[in-house]
CSV table of C-alpha atoms in Angstrom, one decimal:
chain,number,residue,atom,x,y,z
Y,1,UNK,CA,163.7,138.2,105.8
Y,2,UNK,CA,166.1,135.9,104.3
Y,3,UNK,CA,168.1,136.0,107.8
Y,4,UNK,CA,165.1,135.1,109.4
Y,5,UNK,CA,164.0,132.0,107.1
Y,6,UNK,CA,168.0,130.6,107.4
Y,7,UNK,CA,167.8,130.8,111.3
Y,8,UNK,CA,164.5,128.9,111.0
Y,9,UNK,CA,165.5,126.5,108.9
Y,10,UNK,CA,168.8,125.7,111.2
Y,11,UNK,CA,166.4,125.5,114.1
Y,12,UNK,CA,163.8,122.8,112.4
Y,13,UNK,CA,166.9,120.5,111.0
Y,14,UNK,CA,168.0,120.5,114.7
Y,15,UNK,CA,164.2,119.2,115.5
Y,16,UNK,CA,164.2,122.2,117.7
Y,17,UNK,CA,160.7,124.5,118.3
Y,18,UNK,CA,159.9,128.3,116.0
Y,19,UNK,CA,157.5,130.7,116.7
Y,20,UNK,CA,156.6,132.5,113.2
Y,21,UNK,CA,154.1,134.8,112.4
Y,22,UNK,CA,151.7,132.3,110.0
Y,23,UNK,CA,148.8,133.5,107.7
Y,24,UNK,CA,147.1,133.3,110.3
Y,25,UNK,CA,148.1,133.9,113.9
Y,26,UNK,CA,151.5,133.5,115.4
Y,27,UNK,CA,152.3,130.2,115.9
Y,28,UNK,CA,154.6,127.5,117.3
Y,29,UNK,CA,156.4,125.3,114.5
Y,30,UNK,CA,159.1,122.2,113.6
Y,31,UNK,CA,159.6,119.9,111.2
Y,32,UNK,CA,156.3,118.2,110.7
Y,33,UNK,CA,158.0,114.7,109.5
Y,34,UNK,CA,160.1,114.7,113.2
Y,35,UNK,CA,158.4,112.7,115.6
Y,36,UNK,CA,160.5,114.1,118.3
Y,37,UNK,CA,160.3,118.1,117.4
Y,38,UNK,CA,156.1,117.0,117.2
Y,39,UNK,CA,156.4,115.8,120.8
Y,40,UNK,CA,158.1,119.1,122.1
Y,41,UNK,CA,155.3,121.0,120.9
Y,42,UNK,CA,152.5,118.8,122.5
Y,43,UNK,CA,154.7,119.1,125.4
Y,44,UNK,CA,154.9,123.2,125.1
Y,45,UNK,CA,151.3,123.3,124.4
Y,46,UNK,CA,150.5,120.9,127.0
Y,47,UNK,CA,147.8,119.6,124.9
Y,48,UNK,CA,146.9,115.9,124.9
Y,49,UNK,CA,148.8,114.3,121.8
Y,50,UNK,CA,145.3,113.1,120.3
Y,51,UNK,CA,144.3,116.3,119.7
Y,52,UNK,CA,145.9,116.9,116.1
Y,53,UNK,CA,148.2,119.6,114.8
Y,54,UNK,CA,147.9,120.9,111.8
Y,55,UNK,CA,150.5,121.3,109.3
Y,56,UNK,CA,151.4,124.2,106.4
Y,57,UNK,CA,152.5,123.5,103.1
Y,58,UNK,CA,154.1,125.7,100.8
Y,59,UNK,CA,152.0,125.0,97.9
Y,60,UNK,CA,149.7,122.4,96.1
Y,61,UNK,CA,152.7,120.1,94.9
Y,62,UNK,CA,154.3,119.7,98.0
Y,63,UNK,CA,150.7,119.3,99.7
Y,64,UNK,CA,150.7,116.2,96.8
Y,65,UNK,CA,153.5,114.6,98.3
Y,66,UNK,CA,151.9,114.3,101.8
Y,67,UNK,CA,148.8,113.1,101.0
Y,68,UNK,CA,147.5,109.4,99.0
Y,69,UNK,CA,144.6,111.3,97.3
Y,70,UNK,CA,143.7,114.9,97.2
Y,71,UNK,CA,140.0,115.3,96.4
Y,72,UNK,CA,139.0,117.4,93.6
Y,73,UNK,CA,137.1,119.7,95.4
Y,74,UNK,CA,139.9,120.5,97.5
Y,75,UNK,CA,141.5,122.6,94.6
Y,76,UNK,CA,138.1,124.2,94.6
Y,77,UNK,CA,138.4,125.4,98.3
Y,78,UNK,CA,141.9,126.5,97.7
Y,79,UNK,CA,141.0,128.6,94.7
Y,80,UNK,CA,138.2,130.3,95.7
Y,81,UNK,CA,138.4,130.7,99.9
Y,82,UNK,CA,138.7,134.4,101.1
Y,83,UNK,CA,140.9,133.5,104.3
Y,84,UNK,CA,143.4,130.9,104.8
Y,85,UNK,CA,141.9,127.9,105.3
Y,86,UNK,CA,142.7,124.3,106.3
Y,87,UNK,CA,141.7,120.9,105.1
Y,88,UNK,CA,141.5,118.1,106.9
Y,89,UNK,CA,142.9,115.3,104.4
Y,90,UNK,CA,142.6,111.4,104.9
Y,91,UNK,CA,145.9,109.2,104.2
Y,92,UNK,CA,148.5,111.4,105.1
Y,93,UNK,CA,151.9,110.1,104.4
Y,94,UNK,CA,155.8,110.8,104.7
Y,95,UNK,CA,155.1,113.2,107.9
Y,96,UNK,CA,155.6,112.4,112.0
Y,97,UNK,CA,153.1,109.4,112.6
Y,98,UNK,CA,152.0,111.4,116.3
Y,99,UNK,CA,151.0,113.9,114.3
Y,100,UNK,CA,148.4,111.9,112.5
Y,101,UNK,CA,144.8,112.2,114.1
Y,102,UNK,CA,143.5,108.5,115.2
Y,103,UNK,CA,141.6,108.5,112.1
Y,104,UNK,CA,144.5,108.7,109.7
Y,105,UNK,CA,143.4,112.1,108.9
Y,106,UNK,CA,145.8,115.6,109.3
Y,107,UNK,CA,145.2,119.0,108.8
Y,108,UNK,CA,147.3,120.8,106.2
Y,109,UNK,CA,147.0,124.1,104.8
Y,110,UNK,CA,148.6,125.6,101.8
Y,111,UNK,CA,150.5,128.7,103.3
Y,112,UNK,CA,149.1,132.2,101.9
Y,113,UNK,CA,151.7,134.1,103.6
Y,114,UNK,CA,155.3,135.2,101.7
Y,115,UNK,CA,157.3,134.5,104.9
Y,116,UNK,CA,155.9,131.3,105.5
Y,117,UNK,CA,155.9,130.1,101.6
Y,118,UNK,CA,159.5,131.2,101.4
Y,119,UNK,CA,160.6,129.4,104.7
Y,120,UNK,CA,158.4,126.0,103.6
Y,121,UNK,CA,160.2,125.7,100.1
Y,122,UNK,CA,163.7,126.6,101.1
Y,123,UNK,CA,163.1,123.9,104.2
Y,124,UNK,CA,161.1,121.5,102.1
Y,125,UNK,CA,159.3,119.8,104.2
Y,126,UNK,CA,155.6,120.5,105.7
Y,127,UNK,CA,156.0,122.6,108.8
Y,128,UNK,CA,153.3,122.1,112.4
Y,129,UNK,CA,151.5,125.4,112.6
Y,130,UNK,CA,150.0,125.5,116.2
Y,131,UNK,CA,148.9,128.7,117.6
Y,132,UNK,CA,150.7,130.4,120.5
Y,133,UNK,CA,149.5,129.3,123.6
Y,134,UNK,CA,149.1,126.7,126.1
Y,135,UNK,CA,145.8,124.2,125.1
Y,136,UNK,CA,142.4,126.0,126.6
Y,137,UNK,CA,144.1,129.5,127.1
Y,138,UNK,CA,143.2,132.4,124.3
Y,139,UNK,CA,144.8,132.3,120.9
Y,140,UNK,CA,147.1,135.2,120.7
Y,141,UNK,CA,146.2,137.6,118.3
Y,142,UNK,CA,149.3,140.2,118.7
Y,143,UNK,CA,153.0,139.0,119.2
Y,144,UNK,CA,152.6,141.3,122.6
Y,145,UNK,CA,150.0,139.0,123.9
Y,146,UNK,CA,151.8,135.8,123.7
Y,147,UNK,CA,152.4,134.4,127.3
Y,148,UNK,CA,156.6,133.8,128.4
Y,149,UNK,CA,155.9,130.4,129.0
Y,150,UNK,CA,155.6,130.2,125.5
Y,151,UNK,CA,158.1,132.2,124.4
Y,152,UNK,CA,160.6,130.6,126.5
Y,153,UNK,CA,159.5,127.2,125.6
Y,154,UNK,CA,160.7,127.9,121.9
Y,155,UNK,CA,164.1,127.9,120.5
Y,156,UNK,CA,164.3,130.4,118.1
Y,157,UNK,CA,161.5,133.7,118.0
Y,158,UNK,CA,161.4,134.9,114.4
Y,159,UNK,CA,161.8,138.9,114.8
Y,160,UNK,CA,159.8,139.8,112.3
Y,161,UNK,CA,156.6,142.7,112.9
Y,162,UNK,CA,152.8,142.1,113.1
Y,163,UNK,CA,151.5,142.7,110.0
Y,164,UNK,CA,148.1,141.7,109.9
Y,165,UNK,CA,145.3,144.0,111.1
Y,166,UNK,CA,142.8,141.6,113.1
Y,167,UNK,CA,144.7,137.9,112.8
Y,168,UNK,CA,142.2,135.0,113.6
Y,169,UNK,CA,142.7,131.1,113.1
Y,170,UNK,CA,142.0,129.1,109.2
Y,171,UNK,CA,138.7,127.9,108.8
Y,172,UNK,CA,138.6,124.2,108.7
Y,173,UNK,CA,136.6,121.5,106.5
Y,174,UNK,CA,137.2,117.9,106.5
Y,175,UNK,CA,137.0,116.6,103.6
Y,176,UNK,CA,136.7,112.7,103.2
Y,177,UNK,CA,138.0,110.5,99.9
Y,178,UNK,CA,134.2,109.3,99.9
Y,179,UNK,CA,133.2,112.9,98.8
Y,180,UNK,CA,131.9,113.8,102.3
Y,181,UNK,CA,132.7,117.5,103.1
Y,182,UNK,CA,132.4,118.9,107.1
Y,183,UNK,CA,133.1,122.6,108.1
Y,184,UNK,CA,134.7,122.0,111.4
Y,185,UNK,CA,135.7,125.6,112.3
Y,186,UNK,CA,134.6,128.7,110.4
């Protein structure tokens, strides 16, 4: 593994695209505070750039240092959700401006998985977590099922094995600094 997570890392200092098995799904990754890297993976995905990204964290501190205020209840969700699950923050800060949604909101997730912990704190920096696939197609659930558009379109494949049984995306809740809370994706 620690092979793995050095290749990574030598891949998102050169702004260049990873496809990691996440928490989640597999999923297409750079260096979240790279403006350029974030463009090559709207370009991969061929998804419109106002359609947001969201980014992984490897834990609560550093997901302190890339956003103004963390709402209380945020901690809550963390502590007590049963799958991994992502929260849409206001006031991001000190990440790639085009990956900030038009309403100065982002998605961020505090990673659950070992792999991706590991490979977030040795990089240290927030990492794009995008699943596999080309915007409006199916979200690959298997490494096997991922199409070669994609997996040309990357620079470096981390060759690590499916682990997880029956992968599915994070849920997602927005939550606003006024105290509003909105499940966006179960």
């Amino acid at each position: 593994m620690t092979e793995e997570i050095n290749n990574c890392i030598k891949e998102l200092k050169a702004g260049n695209l990873i496809l990691y098995p996440t928490d989640t799904v597999w999923g297409i990754g750079c260096d979240a505070t790279n403006p350029e890297a974030v463009k090559k993976v709207y370009a991969l995905k061929k998804r419109e750039d106002t359609k947001a990204l969201i980014c992984l964290v490897a834990h609560q501190a550093m997901l302190e240092r890339h956003v103004k205020e963390v709402p209380e209840v945020a901690y809550d969700i963390m502590d007590l959700a049963t799958k991994p699950t992502t929260i849409v923050f206001d006031a991001p800060k000190d990440v790639a401006q085009n990956l900030i949604a038009e309403d100065n909101t982002l998605a961020i997730r505090v990673a659950s998985d070992k792999f991706c912990q590991y490979l977030i704190n040795k990089f240290g920096k927030p990492i794009v977590s995008t699943s596999a696939n080309i915007s409006g197609e199916p979200t690959p659930k298997r490494f096997k099922d991922i199409s070669p558009e994609i997996l040309k379109g990357v620079d470096y494949v981390v060759n690590l094995q499916d682990e997880k049984q029956d992968p599915s995306p994070s849920s997602i809740i927005k939550l606003s600094n006024d105290g509003q809370v909105k499940v966006i994706r179960e």
